[in-house]
Short mmCIF file of C-alpha atoms and ligand atoms in Angstrom, two decimals:
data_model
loop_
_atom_site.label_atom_id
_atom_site.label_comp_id
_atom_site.label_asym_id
_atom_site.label_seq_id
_atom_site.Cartn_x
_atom_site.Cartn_y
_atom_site.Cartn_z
CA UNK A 12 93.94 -153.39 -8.41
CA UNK A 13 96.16 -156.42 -8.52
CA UNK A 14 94.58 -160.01 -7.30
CA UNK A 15 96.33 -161.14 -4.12
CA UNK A 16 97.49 -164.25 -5.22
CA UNK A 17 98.52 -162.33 -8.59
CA UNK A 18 100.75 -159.93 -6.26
CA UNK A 19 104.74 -160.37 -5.25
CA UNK A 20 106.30 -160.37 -1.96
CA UNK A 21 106.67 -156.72 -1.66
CA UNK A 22 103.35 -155.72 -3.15
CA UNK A 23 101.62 -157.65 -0.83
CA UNK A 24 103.65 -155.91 2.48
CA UNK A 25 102.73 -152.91 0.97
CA UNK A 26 98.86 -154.18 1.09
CA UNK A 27 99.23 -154.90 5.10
CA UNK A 28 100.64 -152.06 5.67
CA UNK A 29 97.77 -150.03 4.13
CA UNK A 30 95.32 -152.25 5.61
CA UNK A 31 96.92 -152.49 9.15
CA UNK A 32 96.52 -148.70 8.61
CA UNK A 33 92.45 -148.40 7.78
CA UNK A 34 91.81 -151.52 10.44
CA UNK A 35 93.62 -148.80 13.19
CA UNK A 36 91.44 -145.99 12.00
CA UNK A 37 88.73 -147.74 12.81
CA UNK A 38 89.70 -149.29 16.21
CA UNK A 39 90.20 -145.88 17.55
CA UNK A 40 86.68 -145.34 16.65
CA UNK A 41 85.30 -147.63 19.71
CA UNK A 42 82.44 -149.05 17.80
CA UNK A 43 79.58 -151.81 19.17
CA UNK A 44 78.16 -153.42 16.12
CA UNK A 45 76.19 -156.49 15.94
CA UNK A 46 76.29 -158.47 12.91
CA UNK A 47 75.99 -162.30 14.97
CA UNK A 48 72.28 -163.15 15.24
CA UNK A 49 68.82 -163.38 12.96
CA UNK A 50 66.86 -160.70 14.53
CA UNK A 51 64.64 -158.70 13.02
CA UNK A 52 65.14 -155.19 13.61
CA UNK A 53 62.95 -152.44 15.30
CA UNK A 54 61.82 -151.17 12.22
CA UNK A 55 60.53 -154.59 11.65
CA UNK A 56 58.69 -155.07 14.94
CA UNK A 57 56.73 -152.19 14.69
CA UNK A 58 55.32 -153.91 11.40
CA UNK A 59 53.11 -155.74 13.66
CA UNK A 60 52.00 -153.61 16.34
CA UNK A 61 48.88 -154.04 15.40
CA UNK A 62 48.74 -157.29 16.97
CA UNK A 63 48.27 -155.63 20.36
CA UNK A 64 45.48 -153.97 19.27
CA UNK A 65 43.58 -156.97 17.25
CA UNK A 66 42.29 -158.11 20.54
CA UNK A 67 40.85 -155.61 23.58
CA UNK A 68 38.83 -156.44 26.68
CA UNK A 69 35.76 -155.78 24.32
CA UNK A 70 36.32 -158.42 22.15
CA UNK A 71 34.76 -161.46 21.70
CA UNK A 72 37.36 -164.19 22.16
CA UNK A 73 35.00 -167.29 21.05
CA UNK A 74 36.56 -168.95 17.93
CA UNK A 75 34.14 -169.45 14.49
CA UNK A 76 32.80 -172.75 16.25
CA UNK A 77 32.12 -171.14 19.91
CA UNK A 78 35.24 -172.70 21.61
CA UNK A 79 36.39 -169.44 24.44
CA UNK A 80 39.91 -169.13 23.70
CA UNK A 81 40.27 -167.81 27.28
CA UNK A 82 39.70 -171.38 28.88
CA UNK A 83 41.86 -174.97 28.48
CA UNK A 84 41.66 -176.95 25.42
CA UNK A 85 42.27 -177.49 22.06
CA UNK A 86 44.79 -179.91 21.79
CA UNK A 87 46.04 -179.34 18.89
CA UNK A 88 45.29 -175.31 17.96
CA UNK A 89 42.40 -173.74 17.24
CA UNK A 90 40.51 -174.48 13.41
CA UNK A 91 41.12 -170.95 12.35
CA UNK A 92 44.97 -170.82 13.25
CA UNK A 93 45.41 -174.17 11.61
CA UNK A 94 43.95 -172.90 8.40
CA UNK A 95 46.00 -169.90 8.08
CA UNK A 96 49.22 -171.51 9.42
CA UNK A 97 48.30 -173.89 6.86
CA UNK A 98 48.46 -171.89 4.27
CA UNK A 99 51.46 -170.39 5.66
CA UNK A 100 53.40 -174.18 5.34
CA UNK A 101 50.83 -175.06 1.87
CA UNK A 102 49.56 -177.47 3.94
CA UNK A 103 46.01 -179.34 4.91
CA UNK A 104 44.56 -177.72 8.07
CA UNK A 105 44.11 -181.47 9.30
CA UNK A 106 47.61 -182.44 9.05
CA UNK A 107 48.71 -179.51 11.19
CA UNK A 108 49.08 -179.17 15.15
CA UNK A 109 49.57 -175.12 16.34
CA UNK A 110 52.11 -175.19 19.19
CA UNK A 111 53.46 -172.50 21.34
CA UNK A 112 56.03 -169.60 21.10
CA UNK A 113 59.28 -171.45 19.38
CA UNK A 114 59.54 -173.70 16.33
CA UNK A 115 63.06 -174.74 18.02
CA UNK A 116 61.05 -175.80 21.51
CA UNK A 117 59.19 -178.17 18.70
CA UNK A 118 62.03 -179.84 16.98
CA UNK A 119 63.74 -180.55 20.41
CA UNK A 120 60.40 -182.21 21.77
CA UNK A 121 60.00 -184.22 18.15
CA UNK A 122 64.22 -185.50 19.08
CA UNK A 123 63.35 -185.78 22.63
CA UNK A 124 59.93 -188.06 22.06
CA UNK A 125 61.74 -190.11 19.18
CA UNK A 126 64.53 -190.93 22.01
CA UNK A 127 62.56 -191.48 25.50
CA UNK A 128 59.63 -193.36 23.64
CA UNK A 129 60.60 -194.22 19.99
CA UNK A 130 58.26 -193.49 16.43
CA UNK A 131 54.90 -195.33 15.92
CA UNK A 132 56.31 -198.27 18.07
CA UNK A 133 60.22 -198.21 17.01
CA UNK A 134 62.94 -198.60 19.71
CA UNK A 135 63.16 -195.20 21.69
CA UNK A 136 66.42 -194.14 20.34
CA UNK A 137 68.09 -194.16 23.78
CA UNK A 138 67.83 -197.38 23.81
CA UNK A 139 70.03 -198.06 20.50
CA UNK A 140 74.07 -198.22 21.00
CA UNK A 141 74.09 -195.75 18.38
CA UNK A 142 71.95 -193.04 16.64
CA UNK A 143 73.00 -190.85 13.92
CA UNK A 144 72.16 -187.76 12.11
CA UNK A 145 72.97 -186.12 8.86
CA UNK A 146 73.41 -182.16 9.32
CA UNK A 147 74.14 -180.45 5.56
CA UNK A 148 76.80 -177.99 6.06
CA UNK A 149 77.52 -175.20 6.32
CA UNK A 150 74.31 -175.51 8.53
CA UNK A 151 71.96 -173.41 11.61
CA UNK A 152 73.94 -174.03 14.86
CA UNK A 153 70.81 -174.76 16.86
CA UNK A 154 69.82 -177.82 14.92
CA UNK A 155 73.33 -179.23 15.45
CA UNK A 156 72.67 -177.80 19.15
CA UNK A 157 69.56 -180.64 19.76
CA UNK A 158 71.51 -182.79 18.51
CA UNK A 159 74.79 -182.93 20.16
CA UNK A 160 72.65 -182.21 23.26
CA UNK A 161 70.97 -185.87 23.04
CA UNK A 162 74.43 -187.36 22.44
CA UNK A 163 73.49 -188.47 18.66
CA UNK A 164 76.49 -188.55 16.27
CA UNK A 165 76.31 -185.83 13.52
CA UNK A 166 77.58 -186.28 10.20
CA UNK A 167 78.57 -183.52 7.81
CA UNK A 168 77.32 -183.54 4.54
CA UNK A 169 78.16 -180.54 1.91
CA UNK A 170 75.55 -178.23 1.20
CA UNK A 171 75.53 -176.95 -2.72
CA UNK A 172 73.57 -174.44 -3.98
CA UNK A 173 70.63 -176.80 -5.41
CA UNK A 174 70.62 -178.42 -1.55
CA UNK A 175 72.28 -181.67 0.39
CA UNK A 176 74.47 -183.10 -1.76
CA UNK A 177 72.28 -186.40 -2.12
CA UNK A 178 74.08 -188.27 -3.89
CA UNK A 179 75.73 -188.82 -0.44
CA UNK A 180 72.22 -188.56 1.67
CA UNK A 181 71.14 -191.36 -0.46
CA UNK A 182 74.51 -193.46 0.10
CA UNK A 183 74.20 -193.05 3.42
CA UNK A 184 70.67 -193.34 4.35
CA UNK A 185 70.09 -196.40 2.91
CA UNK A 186 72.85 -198.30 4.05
CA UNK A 187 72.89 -197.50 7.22
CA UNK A 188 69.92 -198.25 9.98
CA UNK A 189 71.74 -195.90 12.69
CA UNK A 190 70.99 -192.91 10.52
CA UNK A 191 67.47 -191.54 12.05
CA UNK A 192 67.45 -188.14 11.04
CA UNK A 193 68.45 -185.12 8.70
CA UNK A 194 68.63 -181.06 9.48
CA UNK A 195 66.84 -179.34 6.27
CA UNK A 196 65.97 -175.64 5.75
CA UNK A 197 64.77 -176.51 2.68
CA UNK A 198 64.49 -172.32 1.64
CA UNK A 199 66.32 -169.74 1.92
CA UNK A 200 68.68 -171.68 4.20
CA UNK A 201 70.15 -170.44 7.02
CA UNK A 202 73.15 -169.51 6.45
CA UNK A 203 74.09 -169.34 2.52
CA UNK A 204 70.00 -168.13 1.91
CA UNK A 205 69.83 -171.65 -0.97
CA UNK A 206 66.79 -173.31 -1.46
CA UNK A 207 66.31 -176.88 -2.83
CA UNK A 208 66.11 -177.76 -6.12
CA UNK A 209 62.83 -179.70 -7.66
CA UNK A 210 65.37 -182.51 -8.08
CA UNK A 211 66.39 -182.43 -4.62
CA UNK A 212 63.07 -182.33 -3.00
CA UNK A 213 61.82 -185.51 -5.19
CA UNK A 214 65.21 -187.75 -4.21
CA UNK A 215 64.67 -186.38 -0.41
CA UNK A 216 60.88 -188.14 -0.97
CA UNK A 217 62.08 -191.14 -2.31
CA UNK A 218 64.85 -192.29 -0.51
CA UNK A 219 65.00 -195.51 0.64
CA UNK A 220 65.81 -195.07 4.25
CA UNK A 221 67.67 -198.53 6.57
CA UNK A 222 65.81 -197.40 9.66
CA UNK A 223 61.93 -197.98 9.56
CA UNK A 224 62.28 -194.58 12.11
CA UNK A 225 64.45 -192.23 9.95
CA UNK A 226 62.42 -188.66 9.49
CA UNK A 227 63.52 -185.72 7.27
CA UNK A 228 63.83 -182.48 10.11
CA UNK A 229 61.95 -180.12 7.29
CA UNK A 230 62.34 -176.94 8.59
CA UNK A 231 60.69 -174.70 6.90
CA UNK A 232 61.38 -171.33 8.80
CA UNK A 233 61.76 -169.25 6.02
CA UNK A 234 59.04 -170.18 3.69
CA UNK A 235 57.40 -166.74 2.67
CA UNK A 236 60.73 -164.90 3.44
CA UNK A 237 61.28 -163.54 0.10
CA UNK A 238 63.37 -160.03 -0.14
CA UNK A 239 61.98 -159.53 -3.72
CA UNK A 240 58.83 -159.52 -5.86
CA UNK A 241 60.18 -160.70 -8.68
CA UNK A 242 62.88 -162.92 -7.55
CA UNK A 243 61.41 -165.72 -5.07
CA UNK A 244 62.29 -168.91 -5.01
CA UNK A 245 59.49 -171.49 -5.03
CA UNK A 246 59.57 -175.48 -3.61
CA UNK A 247 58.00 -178.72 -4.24
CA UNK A 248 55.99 -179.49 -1.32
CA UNK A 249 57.83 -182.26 0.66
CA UNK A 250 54.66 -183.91 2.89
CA UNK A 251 52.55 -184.09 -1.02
CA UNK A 252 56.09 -185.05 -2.51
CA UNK A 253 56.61 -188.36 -0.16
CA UNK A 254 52.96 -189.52 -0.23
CA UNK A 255 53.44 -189.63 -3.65
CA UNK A 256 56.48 -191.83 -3.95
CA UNK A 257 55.12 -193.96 -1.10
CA UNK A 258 56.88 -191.95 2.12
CA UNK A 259 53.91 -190.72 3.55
CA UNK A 260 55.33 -190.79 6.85
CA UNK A 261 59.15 -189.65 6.21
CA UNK A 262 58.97 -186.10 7.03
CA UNK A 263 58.37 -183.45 10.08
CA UNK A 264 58.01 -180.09 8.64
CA UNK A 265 58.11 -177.18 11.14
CA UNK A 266 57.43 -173.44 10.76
CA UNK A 267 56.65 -170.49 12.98
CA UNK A 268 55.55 -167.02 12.96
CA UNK A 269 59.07 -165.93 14.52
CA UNK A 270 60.47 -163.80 11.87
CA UNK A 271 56.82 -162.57 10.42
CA UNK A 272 55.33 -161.07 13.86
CA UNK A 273 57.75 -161.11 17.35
CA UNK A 274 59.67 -163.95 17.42
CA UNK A 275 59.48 -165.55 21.01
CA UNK A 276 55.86 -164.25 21.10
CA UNK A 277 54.37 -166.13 17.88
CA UNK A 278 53.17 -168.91 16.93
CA UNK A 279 55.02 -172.21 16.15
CA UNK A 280 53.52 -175.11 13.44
CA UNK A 281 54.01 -179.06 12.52
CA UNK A 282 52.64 -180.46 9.69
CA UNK A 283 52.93 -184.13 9.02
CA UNK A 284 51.28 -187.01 8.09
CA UNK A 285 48.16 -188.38 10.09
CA UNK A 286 50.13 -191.50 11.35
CA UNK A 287 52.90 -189.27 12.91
CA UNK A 288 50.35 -187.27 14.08
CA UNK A 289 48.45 -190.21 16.28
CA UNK A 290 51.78 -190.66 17.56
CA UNK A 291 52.50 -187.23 18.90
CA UNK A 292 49.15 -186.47 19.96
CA UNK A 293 49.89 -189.62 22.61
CA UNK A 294 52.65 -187.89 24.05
CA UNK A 295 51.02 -184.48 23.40
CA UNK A 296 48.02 -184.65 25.73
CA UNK A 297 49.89 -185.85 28.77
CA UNK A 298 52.86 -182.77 28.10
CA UNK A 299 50.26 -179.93 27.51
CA UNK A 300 46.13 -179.20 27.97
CA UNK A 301 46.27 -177.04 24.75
CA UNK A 302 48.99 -173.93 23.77
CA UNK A 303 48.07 -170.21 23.89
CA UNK A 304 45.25 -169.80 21.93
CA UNK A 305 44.35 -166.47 22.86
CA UNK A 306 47.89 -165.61 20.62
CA UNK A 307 46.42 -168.14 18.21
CA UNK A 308 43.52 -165.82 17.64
CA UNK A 309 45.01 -162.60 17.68
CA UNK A 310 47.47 -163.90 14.86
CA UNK A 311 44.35 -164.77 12.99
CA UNK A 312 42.84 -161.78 13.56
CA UNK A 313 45.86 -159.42 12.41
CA UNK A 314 46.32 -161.22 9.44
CA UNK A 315 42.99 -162.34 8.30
CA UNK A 316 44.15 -164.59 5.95
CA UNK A 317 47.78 -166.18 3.50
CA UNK A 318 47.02 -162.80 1.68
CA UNK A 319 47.12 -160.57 5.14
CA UNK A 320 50.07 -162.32 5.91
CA UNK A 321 51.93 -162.11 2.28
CA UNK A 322 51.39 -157.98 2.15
CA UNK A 323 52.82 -158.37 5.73
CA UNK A 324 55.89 -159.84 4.37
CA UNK A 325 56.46 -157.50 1.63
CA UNK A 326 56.51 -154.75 4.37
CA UNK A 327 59.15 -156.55 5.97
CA UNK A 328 61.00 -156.95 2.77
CA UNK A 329 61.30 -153.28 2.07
CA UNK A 330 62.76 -152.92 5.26
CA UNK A 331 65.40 -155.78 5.15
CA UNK A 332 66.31 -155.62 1.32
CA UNK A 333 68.58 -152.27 1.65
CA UNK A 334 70.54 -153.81 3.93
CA UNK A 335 71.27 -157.72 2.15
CA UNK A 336 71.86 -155.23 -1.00
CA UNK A 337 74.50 -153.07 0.79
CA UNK A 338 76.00 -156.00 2.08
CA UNK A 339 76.64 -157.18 -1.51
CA UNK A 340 77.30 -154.28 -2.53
CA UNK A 341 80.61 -153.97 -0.16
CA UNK A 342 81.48 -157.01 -0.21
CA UNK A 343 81.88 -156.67 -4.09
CA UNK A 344 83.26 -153.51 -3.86
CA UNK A 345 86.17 -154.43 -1.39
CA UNK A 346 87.10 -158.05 -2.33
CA UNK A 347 86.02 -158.60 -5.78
CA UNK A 348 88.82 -156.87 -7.23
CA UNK A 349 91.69 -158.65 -4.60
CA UNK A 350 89.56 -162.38 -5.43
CA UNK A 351 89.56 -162.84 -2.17
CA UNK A 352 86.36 -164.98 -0.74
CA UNK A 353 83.27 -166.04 -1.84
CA UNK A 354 79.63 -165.49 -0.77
CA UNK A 355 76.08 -166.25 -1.79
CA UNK A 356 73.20 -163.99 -2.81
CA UNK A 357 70.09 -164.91 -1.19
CA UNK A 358 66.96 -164.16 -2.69
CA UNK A 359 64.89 -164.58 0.97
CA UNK A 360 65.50 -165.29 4.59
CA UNK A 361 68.03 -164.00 6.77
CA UNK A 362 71.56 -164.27 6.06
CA UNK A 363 74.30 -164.24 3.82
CA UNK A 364 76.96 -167.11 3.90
CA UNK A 365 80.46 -166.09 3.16
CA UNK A 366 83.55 -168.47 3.01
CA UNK A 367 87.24 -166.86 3.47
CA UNK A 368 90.04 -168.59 2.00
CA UNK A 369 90.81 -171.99 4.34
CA UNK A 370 92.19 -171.45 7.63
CA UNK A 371 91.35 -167.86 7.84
CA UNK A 372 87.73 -167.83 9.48
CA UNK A 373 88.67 -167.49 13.11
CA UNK A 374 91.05 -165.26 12.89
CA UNK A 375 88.69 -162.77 10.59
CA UNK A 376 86.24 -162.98 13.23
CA UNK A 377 88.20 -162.09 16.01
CA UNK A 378 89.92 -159.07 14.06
CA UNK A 379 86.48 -157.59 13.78
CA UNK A 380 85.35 -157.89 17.25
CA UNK A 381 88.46 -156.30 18.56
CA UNK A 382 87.63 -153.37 16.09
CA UNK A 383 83.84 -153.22 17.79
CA UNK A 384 81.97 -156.01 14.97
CA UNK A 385 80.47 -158.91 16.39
CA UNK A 386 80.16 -161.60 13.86
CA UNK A 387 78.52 -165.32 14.55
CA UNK A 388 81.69 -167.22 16.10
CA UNK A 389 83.34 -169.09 13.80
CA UNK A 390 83.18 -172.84 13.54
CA UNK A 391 79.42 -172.05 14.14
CA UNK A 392 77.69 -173.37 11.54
CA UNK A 393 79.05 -176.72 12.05
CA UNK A 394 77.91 -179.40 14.31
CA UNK A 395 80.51 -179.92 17.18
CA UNK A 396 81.48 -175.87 16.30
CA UNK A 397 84.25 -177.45 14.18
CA UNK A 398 84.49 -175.99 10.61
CA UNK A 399 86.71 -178.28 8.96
CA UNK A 400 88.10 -175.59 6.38
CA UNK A 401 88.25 -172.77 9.23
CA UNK A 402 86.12 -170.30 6.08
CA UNK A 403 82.53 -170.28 6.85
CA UNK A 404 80.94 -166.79 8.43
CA UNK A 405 77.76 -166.37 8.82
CA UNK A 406 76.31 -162.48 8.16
CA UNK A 407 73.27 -161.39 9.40
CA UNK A 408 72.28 -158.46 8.12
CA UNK A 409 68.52 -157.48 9.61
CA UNK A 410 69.20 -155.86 12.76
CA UNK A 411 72.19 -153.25 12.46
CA UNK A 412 70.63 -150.29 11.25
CA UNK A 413 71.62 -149.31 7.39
CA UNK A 414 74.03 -146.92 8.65
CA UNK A 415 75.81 -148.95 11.03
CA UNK A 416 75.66 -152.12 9.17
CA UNK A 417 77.64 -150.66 6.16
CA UNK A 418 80.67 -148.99 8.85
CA UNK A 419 80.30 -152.90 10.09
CA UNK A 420 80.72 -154.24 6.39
CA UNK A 421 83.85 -151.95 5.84
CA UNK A 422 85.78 -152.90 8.81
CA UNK A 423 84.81 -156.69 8.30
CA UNK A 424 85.74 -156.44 4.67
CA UNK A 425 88.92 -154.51 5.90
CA UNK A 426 89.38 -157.79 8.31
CA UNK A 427 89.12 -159.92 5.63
CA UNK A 428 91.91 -158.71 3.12
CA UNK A 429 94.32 -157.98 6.33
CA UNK A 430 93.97 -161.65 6.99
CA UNK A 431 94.59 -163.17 3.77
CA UNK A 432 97.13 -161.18 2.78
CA UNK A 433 99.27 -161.76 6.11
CA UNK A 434 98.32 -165.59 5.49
CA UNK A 435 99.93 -165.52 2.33
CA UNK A 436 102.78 -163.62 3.44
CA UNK A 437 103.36 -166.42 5.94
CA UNK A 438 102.75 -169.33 3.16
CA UNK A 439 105.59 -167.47 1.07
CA UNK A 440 108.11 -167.42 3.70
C1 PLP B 503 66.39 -172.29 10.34
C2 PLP B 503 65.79 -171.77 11.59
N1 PLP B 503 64.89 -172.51 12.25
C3 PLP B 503 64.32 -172.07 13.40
C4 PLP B 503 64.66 -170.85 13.93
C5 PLP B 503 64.03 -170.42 15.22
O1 PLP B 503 62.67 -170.51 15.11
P1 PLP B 503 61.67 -170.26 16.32
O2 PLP B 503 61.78 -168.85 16.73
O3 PLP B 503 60.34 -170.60 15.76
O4 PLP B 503 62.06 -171.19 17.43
C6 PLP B 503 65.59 -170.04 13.27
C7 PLP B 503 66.00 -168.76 13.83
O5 PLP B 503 66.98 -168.17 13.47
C8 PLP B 503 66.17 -170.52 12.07
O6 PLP B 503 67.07 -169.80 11.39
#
């Protein structure tokens, strides 16, 4: 087969009209796929069942140093959570706080603190005329979300397979004192599925930052998300990294248990530096009297320990790798030979990132859901929802069954030749 923009007038009519053919056939099929959002799938879920049955009326619910998980307390989580959580993030037990259900509910209350009451004794950022942050892009949609929602000006900077591009981060940060923040899923990033180089975590410790108050957002959701044994992608730890070059307090890292046991029904984690955590612990103890630790404890219990929780993972790999591979697999087969688009090939965490030629994202998405996909909306993975090229889609591949997921990937792929080739068509005339 021909590349599109190798192909004439008349060749390429004779592609839509093929096309426009296939993308009927499969309208009159009256699918309802879902493609749009991170979830793990059923399959998945049942991995950790046994959580329901790690704690029974019988048991004893004390912790290792006698504290009842049944009553109020405990601050900041309970000693044995922190340690595994801990080892979860490869962090010290004492520069962790265990929080509830949502890693999200903790990065909005770490924006929402920094702007009603301001870091270790800066100016709460509502007070400011302006605050800033820097959101790498293509990026997660709920990061730019908090965000937006706090009125603080986002500014895009381009993602590139080793991370940020920081040659810009480091422009900007350090000339400018209105710049307090930056998104970073630092692994297996959601949505292209990079993680950041060794030379990118050691610039994002030593930058130089204008604003006494600027923190690195380190979110580290997919951190033992790997989809193969061989292939995982490893990271220089960012709280060790920015002691080291004199940043001990420059960085929030967050994780949770979301995508490992039930998300919504985990357990969420901060690690940072002891100063930063004096400072939340003030605001902590008059928000909370202490999180769930009765879910603290059964999450200890299921797992036992990092090596509990790493066999756990590799269950979840086996599930979730099929489907990333026959995702790949399609969208080589289909658009490969027409050099049309280009995606990335995670080696971990949840989605694939695919960018259609400019201008052509939209309308892609909106082909598919009237043939029965649903894809993430388009513009998504930008802050303000405003893709500047119109090409970024987001693919989430965990929850579809195998089956349905590869119909989903042939009608999307179908989408995506029907609209480039009519967009060509149009440039030509
Ligand atoms: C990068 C990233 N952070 C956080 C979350 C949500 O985490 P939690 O369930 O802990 O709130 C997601 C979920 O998709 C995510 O992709």
């Amino acid at each position: 087969m021909k590349k599109y923009a190798e192909m004439n007038k008349q060749e390429l009519e004779e592609e839509v009209v093929k096309l426009k053919a296939q993308y009927k056939k499969f309208q009159e099929m009256n699918l309802n796929l879902n493609m749009a959002r991170g979830k793990p799938c059923r399959e998945q879920l049942d991995l950790s069942m046994g959580l329901m049955d790690a704690l029974n009326s019988e048991a004893d619910l004390s912790c290792e140093d006698g504290t009842d998980c049944r009553n109020y307390g405990v601050l900041t989580g309970i000693d044995e959570a922190k340690e595994l959580i801990g080892a979860m993030m490869e962090n010290k037990p004492e520069n962790i706080i265990i929080y509830g259900n949502s890693s999200l509910n903790v990065m909005y209350d770490t924006v929402s603190r920094a702007y009603t009451h301001g870091i270790m004794g800066n100016t709460p950022w509502c007070k400011l005329d302006k605050v800033k942050f820097l959101c790498p892009v293509p990026g997660y949609d709920r990061h730019f979300a908090i965000t937006e929602y706090f009125g603080i000006e986002m500014i895009n900077v381009d993602m590139t397979p080793t991370g940020p591009d920081m040659d810009r981060v480091e422009e900007l940060v350090s000339s400018d004192e209105s710049i307090k923040g930056i998104w970073c899923v630092p692994k297996y990033s959601n949505p292209q599925g990079y993680s950041y180089s060794d030379e990118t975590v050691r610039r994002f410790a030593r930058l130089k930052p204008a604003a006494k108050d600027f923190r690195i957002f380190w979110d580290n959701a997919y951190g033992i998300h790997h989809l193969y044994d061989n292939n995982q992608d490893y990271l220089i730890e960012i709280l060790e990294e920015c002691k080291k070059a004199g940043n001990p307090d420059m960085v929030y890292k967050f994780a949770s248990t979301s995508k490992i046991t039930f998300p919504g029904s985990g357990i969420a984690a901060l690690a940072t530096s002891l100063n930063n955590l004096d400072d939340i612990k003030a605001q902590l103890t008059n928000q909370t009297i202490g999180h769930d630790k009765v879910n603290q404890l059964r999450h200890v219990r299921f797992f036992g320990n990092i090596d509990g929780m790493v066999a756990h993972m590799r269950k979840h790999a086996d599930i979730i790798r099929p489907k990333f591979e026959a995702v790949l697999e399609i969208l080589d087969r289909d658009l490969t030979p027409c050099g049309i688009g280009d995606w990335t090939k995670p080696n971990g965490g949840y989605f694939i990132s695919f960018d259609a030629p400019d201008g052509c994202a939209k309308a892609i998405v909106d082909r598919a859901k009237k043939a029965g996909v649903t894809m993430t909306n388009a513009g998504a993975t930008y802050p303000y929802k405003k893709d500047p090229h119109d090409s970024n889609i987001r693919i989430a591949p965990t929850y579809p069954s195998l089956a349905d997921l590869r119909t989903a990937m042939d009608i999307f792929t179908v989408c995506v030749r029907l609209t480039a080739a009519k967009k060509m068509l149009e440039e030509m005339e």
